[in-house]
Short mmCIF file of C-alpha atoms and ligand atoms in Angstrom, two decimals:
data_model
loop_
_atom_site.label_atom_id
_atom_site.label_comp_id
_atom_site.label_asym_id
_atom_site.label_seq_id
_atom_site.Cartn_x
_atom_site.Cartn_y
_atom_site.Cartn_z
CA UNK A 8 -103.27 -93.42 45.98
CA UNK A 9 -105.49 -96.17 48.08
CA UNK A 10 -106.25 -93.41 50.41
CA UNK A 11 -107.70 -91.50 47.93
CA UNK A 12 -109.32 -94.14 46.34
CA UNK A 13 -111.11 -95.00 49.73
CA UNK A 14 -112.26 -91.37 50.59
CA UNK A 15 -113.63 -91.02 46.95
CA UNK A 16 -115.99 -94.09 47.48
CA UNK A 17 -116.93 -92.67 50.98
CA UNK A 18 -118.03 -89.18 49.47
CA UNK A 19 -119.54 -90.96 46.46
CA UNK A 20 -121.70 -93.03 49.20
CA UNK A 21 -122.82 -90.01 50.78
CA UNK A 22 -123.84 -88.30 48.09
CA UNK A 23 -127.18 -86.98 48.02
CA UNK A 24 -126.49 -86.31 43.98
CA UNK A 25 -125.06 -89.95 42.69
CA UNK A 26 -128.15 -90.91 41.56
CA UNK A 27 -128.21 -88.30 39.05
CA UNK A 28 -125.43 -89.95 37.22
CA UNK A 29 -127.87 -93.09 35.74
CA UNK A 30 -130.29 -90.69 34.21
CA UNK A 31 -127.45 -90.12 31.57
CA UNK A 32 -126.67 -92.89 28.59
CA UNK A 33 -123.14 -94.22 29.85
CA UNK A 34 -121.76 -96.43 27.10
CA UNK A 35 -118.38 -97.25 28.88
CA UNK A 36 -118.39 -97.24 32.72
CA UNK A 37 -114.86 -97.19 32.31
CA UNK A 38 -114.49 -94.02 30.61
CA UNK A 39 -113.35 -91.23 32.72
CA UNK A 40 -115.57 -87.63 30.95
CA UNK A 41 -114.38 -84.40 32.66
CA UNK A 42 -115.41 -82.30 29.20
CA UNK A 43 -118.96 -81.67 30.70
CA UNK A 44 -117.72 -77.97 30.52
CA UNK A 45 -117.38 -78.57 26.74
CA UNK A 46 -120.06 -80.91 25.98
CA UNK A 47 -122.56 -82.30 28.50
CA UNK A 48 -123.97 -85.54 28.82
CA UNK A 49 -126.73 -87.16 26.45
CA UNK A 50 -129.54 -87.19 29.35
CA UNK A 51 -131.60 -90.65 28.47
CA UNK A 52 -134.80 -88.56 28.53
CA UNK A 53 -133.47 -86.51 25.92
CA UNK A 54 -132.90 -89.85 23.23
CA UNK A 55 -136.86 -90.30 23.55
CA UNK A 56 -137.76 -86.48 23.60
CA UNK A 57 -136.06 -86.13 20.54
CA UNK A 58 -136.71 -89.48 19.00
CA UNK A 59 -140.46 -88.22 19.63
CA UNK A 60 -140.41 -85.08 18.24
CA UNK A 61 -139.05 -86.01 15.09
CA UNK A 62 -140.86 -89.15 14.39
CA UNK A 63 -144.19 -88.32 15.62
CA UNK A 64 -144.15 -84.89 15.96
CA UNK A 65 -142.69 -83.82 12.56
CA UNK A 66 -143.50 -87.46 11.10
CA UNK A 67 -147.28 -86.99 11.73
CA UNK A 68 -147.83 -83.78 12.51
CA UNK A 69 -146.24 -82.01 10.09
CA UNK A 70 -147.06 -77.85 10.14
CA UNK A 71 -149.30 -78.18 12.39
CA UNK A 72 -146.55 -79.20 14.86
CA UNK A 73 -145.86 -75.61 14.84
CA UNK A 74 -148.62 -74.52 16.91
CA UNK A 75 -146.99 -76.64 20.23
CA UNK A 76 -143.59 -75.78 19.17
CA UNK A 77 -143.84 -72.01 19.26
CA UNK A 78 -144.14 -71.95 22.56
CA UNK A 79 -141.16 -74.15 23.37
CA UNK A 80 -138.19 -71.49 23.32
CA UNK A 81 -140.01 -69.78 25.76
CA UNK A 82 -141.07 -72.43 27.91
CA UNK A 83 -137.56 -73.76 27.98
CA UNK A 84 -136.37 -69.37 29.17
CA UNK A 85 -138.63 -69.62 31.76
CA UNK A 86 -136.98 -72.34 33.20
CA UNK A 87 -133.47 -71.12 32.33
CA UNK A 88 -134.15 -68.32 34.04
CA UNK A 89 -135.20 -69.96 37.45
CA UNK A 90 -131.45 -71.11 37.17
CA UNK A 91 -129.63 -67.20 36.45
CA UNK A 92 -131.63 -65.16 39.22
CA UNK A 93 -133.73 -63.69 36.00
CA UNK A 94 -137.51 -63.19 36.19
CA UNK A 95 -140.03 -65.12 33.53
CA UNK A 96 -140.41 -62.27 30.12
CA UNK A 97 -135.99 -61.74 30.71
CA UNK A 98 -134.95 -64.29 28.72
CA UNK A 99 -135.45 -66.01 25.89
CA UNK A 100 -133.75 -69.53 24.09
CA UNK A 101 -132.46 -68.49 20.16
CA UNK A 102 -129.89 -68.78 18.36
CA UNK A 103 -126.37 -68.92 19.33
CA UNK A 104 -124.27 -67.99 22.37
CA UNK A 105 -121.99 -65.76 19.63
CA UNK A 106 -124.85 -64.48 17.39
CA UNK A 107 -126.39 -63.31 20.66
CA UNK A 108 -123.64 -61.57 21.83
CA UNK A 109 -123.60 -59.67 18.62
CA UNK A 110 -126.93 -58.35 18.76
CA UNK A 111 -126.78 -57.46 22.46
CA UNK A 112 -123.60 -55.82 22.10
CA UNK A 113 -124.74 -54.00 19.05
CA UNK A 114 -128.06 -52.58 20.75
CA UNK A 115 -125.54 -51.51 23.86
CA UNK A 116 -123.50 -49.71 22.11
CA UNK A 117 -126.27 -47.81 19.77
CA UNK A 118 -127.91 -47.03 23.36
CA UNK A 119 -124.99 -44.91 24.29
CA UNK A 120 -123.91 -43.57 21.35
CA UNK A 121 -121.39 -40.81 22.94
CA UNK A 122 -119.45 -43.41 24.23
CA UNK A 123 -116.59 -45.16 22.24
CA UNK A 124 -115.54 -48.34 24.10
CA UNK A 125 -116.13 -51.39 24.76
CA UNK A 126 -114.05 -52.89 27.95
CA UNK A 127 -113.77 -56.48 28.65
CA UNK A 128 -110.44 -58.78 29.52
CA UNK A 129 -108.13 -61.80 28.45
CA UNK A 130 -109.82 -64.14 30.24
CA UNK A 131 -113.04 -63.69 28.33
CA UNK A 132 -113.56 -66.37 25.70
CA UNK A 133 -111.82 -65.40 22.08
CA UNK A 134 -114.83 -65.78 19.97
CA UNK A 135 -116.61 -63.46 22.21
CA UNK A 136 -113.23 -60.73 21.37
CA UNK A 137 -114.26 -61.39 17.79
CA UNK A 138 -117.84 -60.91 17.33
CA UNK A 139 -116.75 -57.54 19.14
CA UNK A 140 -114.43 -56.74 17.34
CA UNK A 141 -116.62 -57.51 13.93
CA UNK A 142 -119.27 -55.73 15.52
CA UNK A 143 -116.60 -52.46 16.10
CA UNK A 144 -116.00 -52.29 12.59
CA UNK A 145 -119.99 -50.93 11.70
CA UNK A 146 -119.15 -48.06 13.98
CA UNK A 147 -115.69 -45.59 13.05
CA UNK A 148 -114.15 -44.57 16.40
CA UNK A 149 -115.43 -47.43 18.53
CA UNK A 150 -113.01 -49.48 20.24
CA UNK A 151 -112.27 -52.75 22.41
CA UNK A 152 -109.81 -52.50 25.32
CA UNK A 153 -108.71 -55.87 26.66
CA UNK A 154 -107.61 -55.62 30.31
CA UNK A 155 -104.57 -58.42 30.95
CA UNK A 156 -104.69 -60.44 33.94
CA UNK A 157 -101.30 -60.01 35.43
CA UNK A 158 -101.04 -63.58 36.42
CA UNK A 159 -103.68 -65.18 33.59
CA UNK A 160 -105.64 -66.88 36.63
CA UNK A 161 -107.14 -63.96 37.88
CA UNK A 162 -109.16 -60.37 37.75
CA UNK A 163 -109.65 -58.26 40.41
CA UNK A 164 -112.97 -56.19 40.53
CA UNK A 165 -110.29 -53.17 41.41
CA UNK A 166 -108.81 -53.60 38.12
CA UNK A 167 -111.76 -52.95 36.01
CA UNK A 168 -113.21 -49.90 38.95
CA UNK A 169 -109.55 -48.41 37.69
CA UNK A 170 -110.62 -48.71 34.09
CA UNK A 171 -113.73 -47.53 33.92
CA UNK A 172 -114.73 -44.63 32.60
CA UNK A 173 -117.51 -42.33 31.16
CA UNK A 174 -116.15 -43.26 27.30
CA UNK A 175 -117.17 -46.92 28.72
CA UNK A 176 -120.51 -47.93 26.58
CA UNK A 177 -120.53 -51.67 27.69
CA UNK A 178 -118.19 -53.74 30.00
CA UNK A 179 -118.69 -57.69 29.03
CA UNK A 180 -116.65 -60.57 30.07
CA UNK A 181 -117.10 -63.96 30.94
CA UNK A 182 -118.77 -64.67 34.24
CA UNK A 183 -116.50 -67.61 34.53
CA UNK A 184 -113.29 -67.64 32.50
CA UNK A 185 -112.98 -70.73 29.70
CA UNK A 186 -109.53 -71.29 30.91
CA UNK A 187 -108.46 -70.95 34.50
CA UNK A 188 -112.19 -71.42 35.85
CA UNK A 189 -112.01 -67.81 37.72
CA UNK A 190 -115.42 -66.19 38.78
CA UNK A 191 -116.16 -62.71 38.71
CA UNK A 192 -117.91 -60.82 41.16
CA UNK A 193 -120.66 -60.12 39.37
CA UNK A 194 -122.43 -57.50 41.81
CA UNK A 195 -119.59 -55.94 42.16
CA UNK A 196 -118.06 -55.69 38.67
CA UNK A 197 -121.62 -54.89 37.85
CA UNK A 198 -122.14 -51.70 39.88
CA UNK A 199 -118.47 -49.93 39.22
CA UNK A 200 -119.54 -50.04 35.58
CA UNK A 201 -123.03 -48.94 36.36
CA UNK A 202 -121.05 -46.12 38.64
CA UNK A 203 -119.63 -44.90 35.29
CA UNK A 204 -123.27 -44.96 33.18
CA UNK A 205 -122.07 -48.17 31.19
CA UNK A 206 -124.39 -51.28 31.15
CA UNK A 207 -122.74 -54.81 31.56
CA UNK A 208 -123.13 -57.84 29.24
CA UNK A 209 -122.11 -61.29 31.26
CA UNK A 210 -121.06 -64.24 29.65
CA UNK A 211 -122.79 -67.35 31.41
CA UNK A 212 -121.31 -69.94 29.07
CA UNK A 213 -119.28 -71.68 31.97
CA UNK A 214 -121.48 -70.97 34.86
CA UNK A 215 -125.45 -71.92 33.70
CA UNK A 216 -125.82 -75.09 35.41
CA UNK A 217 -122.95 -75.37 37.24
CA UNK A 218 -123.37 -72.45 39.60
CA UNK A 219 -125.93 -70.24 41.24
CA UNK A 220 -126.15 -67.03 39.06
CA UNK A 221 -128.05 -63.65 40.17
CA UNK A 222 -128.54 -61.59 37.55
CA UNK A 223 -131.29 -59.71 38.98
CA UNK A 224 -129.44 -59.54 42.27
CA UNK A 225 -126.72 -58.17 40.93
CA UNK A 226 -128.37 -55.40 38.93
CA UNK A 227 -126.97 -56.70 35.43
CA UNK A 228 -128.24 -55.25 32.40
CA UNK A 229 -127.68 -58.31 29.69
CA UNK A 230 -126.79 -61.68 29.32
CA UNK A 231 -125.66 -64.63 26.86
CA UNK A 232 -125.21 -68.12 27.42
CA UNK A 233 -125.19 -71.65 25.88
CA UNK A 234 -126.58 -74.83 26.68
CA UNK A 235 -124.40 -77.35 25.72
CA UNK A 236 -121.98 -77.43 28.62
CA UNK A 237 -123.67 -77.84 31.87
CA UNK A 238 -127.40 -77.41 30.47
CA UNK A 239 -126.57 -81.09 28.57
CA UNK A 240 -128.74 -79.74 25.69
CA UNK A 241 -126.55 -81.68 22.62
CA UNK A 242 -124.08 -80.26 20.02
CA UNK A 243 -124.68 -77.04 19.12
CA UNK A 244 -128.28 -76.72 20.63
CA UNK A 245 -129.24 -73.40 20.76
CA UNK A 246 -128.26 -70.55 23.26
CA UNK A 247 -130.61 -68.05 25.72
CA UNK A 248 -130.53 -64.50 26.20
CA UNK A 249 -131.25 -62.27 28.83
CA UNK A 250 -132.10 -58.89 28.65
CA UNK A 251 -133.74 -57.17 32.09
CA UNK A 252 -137.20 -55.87 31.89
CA UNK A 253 -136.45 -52.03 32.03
CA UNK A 254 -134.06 -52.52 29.22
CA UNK A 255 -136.49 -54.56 26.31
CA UNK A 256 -137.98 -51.26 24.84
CA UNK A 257 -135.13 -49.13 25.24
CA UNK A 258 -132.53 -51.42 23.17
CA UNK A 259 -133.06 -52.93 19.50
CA UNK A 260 -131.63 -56.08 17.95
CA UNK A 261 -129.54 -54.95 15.09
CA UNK A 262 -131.07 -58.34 13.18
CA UNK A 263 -134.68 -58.04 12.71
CA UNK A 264 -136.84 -61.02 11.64
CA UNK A 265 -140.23 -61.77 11.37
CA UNK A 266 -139.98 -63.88 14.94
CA UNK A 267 -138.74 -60.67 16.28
CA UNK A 268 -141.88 -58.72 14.66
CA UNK A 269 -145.23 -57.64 16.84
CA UNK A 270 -147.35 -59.64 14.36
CA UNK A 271 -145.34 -61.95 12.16
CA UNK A 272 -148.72 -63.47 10.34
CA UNK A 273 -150.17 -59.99 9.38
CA UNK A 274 -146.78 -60.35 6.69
CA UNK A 275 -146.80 -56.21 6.90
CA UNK A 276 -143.94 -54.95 5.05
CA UNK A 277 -142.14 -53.00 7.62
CA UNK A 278 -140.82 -53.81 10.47
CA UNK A 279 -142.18 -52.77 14.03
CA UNK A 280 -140.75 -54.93 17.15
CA UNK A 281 -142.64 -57.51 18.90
CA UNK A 282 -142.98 -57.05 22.77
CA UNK A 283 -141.05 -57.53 25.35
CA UNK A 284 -137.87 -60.16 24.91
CA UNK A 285 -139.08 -61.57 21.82
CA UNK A 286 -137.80 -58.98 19.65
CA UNK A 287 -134.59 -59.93 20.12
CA UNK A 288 -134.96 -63.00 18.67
CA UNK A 289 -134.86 -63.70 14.04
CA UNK A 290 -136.30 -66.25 12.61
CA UNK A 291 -137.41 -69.90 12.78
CA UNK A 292 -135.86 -71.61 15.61
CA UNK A 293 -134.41 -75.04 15.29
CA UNK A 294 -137.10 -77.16 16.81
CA UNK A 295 -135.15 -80.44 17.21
CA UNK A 296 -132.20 -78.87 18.64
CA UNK A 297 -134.67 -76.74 20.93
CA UNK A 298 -136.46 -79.93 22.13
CA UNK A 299 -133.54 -81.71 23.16
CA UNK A 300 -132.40 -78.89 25.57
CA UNK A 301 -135.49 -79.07 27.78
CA UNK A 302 -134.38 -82.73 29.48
CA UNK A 303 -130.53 -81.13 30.20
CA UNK A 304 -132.50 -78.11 31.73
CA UNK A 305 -134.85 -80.40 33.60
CA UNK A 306 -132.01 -82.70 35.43
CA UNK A 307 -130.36 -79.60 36.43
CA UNK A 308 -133.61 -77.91 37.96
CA UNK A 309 -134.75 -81.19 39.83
CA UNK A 310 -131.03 -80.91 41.44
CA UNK A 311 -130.76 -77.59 42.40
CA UNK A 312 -128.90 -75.35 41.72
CA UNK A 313 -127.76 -74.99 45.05
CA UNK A 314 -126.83 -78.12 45.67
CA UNK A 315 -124.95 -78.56 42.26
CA UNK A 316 -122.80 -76.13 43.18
CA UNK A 317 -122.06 -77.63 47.09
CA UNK A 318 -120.61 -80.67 45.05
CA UNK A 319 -119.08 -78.84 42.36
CA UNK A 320 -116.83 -77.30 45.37
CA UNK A 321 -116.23 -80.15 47.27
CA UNK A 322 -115.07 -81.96 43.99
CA UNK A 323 -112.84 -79.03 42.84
CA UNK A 324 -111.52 -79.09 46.54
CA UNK A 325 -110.87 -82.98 46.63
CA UNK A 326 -108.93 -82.59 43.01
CA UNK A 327 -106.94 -79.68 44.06
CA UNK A 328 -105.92 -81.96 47.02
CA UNK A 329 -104.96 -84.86 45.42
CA UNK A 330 -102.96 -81.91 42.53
CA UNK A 331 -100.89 -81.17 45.45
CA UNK A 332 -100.18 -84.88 46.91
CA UNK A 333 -99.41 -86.41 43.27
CA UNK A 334 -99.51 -84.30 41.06
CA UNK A 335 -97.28 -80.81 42.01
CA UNK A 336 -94.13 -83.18 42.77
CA UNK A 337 -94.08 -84.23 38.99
CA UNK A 338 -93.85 -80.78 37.92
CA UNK A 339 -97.91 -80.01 37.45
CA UNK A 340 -99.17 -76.54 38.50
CA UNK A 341 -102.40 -75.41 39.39
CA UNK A 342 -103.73 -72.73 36.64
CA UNK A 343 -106.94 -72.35 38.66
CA UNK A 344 -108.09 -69.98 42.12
CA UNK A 345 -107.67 -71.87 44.74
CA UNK A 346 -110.30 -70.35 46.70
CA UNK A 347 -113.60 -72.06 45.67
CA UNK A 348 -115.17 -68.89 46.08
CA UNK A 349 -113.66 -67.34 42.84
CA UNK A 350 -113.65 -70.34 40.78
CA UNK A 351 -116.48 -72.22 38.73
CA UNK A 352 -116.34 -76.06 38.21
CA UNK A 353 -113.26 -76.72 36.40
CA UNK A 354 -109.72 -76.47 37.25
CA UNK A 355 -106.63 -76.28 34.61
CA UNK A 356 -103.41 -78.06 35.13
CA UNK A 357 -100.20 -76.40 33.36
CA UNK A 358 -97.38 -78.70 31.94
CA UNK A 359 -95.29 -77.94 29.53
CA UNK A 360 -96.11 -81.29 27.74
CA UNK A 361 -99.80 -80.54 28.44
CA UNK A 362 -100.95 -81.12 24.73
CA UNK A 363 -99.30 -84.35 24.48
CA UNK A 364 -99.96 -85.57 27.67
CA UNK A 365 -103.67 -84.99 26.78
CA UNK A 366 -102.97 -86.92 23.93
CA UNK A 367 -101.80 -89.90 25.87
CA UNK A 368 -105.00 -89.72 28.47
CA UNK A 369 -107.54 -90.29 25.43
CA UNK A 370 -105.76 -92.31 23.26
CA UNK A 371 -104.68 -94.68 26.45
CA UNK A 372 -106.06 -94.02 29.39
CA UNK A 373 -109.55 -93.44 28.88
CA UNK A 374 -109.81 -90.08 30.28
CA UNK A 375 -111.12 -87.48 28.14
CA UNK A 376 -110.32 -83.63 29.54
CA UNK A 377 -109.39 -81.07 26.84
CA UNK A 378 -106.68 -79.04 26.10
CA UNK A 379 -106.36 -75.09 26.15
CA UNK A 380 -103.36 -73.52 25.03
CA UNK A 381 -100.35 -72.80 25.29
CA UNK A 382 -99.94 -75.51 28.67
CA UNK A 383 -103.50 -76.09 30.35
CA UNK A 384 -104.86 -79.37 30.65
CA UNK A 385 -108.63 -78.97 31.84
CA UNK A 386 -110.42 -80.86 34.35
CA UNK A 387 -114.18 -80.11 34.18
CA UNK A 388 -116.14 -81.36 37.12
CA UNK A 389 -120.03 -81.84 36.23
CA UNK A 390 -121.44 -82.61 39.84
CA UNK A 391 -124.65 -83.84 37.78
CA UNK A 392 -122.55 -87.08 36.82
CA UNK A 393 -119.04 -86.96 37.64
CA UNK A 394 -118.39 -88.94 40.94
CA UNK A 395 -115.82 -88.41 43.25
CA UNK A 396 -114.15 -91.92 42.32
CA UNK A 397 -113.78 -90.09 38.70
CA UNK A 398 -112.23 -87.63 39.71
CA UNK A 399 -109.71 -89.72 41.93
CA UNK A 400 -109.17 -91.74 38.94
CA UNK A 401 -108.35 -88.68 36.44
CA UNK A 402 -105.70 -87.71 38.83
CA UNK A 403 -103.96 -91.31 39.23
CA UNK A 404 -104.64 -91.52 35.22
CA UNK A 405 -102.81 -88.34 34.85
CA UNK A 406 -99.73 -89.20 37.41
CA UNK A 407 -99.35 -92.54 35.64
CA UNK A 408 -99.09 -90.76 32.40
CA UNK A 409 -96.58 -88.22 33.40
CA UNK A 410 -94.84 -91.19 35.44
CA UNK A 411 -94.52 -93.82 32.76
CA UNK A 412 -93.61 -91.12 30.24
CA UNK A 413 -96.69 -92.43 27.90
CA UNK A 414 -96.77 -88.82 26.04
CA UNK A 415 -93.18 -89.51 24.62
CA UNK A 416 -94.44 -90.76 21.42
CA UNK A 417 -97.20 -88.65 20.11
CA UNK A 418 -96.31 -85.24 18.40
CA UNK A 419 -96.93 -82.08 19.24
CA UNK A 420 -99.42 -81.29 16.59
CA UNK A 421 -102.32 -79.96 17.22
CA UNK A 422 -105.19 -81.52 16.61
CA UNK A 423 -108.38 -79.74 14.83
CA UNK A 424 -110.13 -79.64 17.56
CA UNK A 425 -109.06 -79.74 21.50
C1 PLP B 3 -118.75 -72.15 24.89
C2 PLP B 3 -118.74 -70.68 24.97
C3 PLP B 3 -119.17 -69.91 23.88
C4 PLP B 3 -119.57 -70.58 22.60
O1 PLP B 3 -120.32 -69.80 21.74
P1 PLP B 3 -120.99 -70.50 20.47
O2 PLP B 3 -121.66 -69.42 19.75
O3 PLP B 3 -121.92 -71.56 21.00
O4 PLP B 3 -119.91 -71.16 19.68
C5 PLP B 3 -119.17 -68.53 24.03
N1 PLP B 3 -118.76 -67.96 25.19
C6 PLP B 3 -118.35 -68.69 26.25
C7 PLP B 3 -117.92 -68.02 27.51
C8 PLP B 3 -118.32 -70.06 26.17
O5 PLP B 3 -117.90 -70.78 27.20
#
C-alpha cells in the first residue's frame, strides 16, 4: 500500500483544512478515530469553555449566572442555523435529538388531524421508529408505515412519490441514513409530500456539520438534530430544533414548560405559549452541556461548511478506492452509494465477521470505527480532523486484520455498546 501511503501525505499537504486537526486534544497520535459520526472530537477550546463556566461562572456567580446563560441556547441556534439553510427565530438548542422528535411529531400529527399516518423508511435511525411509534399509541387509528429499501443502501425519491398519499400527516426520515451513509434528496422528497398536503420532519443527526443542508431551500417544514457527532459538542450535549417561521403559531409542543411559556416569571397558573420557536422548548436547559457545544459549532463555522463537505468527498472517494484495491479481494463489500452525491461522510463495509473484526481493530490495531448490525463495519470520515493518511491507515489496519486472521479469537458477543 506505499502508493497509497504516498498520495495520502500529498493530499494531506495540500490541504487547506489540516490545520483544523490541532485545535482538537489528541492524546495518542497513533490512534486511528473514524467514530466522529458517533462522537466528535473534544475541541481544546471547549476544555477551557467549560472549565470556565463551571468554576467561575457557577463557582462565583452563582444565580446570577443565569442572566448570561439564558441567552446561550439561542445564541448557539443562531449559529446552527447558518449551518442547515434555516433563518435566525427557526431554531432553537434543547433537549434531545429523540425528545424533540417527539414533540415535533406530536404537534404534526395534531395539525392534521384527518390524516392517520405517519410514513418514513428502514433506513431511518430505530430510536427515531420508536418515539413514533410511542407517540402513535396517544392517538387510536394512527399508524407508522416503514418503506424497505430493496437493497438496504438506498431510497429512491420515486419510492416515497408512490407512497404518498392524502392519509399521509407527516413523512420523516433521516436526511442521511445511520447505516449505509445514503442522502436523501431533500427538495425533492420534500415537495412530493408537500404535493399530498403532508409536512416533512428531517432527521439531521448525520448531516449537521458534515454537509451543506437547505432547509429553507428545500421548503421543509421541521427539523431535529444532535450535536454530538459532527457539531463536537461532548456526550450527550443537547440537540436543536427547527421549526420554519410560518409553522411556530400554527403547531404546539405536546410538553409545555415554563421555558416554553410567554412570561415564565409572572408564575401565572395557566399556560399560554411563548413566541415564536421558544415554545417548543420545557424547562431549564443544561447549561454546562449547552456551553460546551458552542466551541464544536464554532470550528465547524470558521471551516465552512462548504468546504467541509469538498473534503468529506474527496476522503469518502480516496477510501472507496483503496476498498476496491485491498479491500474487495478479501471478501469486503461496499454497504455505501458510491456516488458521492447521495452519500454523507461515512461509508460501511459488510463482512460477515464484521463484529469481530471490529473487535480486533480496537483491541489491536488502534483503530476505532463502530459496528452496526447484522455485518457493517463503519468508517466515519470527519474532514474537521481526520487526514487523508488516517484514512489510508484504517484501510491497511483493516486488510492486515482480515489478512493475519487477528479476529479468530474474540467471540461473537456483542458488546453493550458498538
Ligand atoms: C445519533 C442520532 C440520534 C440520537 O438521538 P438521541 O436522542 O441523542 O439519543 C437520533 N437520530 C439520528 C438520525 C441520529 O443519528
Amino acid at each position: 500500500m506505499d502508493a497509497a501511503f504516498t498520495e495520502a501525505r500529498e493530499l494531506d499537504r495540500d490541504d487547506p483544512l489540516a490545520g483544523f486537526r490541532q485545535r482538537f486534544l489528541h492524546h495518542d497520535d497513533d490512534l486511528i478515530y473514524l467514530d466522529g459520526n458517533s462522537l466528535g472530537r473534544l475541541p481544546i477550546e471547549t476544555v477551557e469553555r467549560v472549565t470556565c463556566l463551571v468554576r467561575d461562572e457557577w463557582g462565583d456567580r452563582l444565580v446570577r449566572g443565569w442572566s448570561e446563560w439564558i441567552h446561550k441556547p439561542k445564541q448557539i441556534a443562531s449559529k446552527i442555523a447558518g449551518l442547515i439553510g434555516a433563518n435566525e427565530g427557526e431554531v432553537m438548542v434543547c433537549d434531545s435529538t429523540t425528545i424533540n422528535l417527539f414533540k415535533l411529531v406530536v404537534a404534526a400529527l395534531e395539525s392534521r388531524p384527518q390524516r392517520q399516518v405517519v410514513l418514513t423508511d428502514d433506513l431511518n435511525f430505530p430510536s427515531d421508529l420508536y418515539c413514533i411509534q410511542g407517540a402513535l399509541r396517544r392517538y387510536p387509528g394512527t399508524r407508522l408505515e416503514i418503506i424497505k429499501s430493496e437493497d438496504r443502501v438506498h431510497l429512491p425519491t420515486e419510492v416515497y412519490r408512490s407512497r404518498l398519499s392524502e392519509d399521509v400527516a407527516l413523512l420523516t426520515t433521516s436526511h442521511t441514513s445511520f447505516k449505509s451513509g445514503f442522502l436523501h434528496d431533500m427538495k425533492a422528497v420534500t415537495a412530493a409530500a408537500h404535493d399530498v398536503g403532508a409536512l416533512v420532519l428531517w432527521d439531521l443527526g448525520h448531516s449537521v456539520g458534515a454537509l451543506p443542508v437547505d432547509l429553507g431551500g428545500s421548503g421543509a417544514d421541521l427539523a431535529i438534530g444532535c450535536t454530538y457527532k459532527y457539531l463536537n459538542g461532548g456526550p450527550g450535549s443537547p440537540a436543536f430544533l427547527y421549526v420554519r417561521r410560518d409553522l411556530q403559531e400554527e403547531l404546539t409542543s405536546p410538553l409545555w414548560g415554563w421555558f416554553g411559556q410567554k412570561d415564565p416569571f409572572a408564575f401565572s397558573l395557566n399556560y399560554s405559549p411563548a413566541d415564536g420557536i421558544q415554545r417548543f422548548t420545557v424547562g431549564t436547559p443544561p447549561m454546562i452541556s449547552t456551553a460546551g457545544v458552542e466551541p464544536g459549532v464554532d470550528l465547524v463555522v470558521e471551516a465552512g461548511v462548504q468546504n467541509l463537505r469538498l473534503k468529506s468527498i474527496q476522503q469518502t472517494e480516496f477510501l472507496i478506492r483503496l476498498w476496491r484495491d485491498h479491500l474487495q479481494p478479501l471478501g469486503v463489500s461496499l454497504n455505501s452509494p458510491e456516488d458521492p452525491t447521495v452519500r454523507g461522510s461515512h461509508i460501511s463495509f459488510g463482512h460477515p465477521e464484521a463484529l469481530r473484526i471490529d473487535k480486533a481493530l480496537i483491541e489491536e490495531k488502534n483503530v476505532i470505527p463502530d459496528f452496526r448490525a447484522p455485518d457493517n463495519i463503519r468508517y466515519g470520515v470527519t474532514p474537521l480532523y481526520t487526514s487523508f493518511t488516517d484514512v489510508a491507515e484504517g484501510v491497511k489496519r483493516l486488510r492486515d486484520v482480515i489478512l493475519e486472521g487477528a479476529y479468530k479469537k474474540y467471540s461473537t458477543e456483542k458488546p453493550s455498546v458498538t
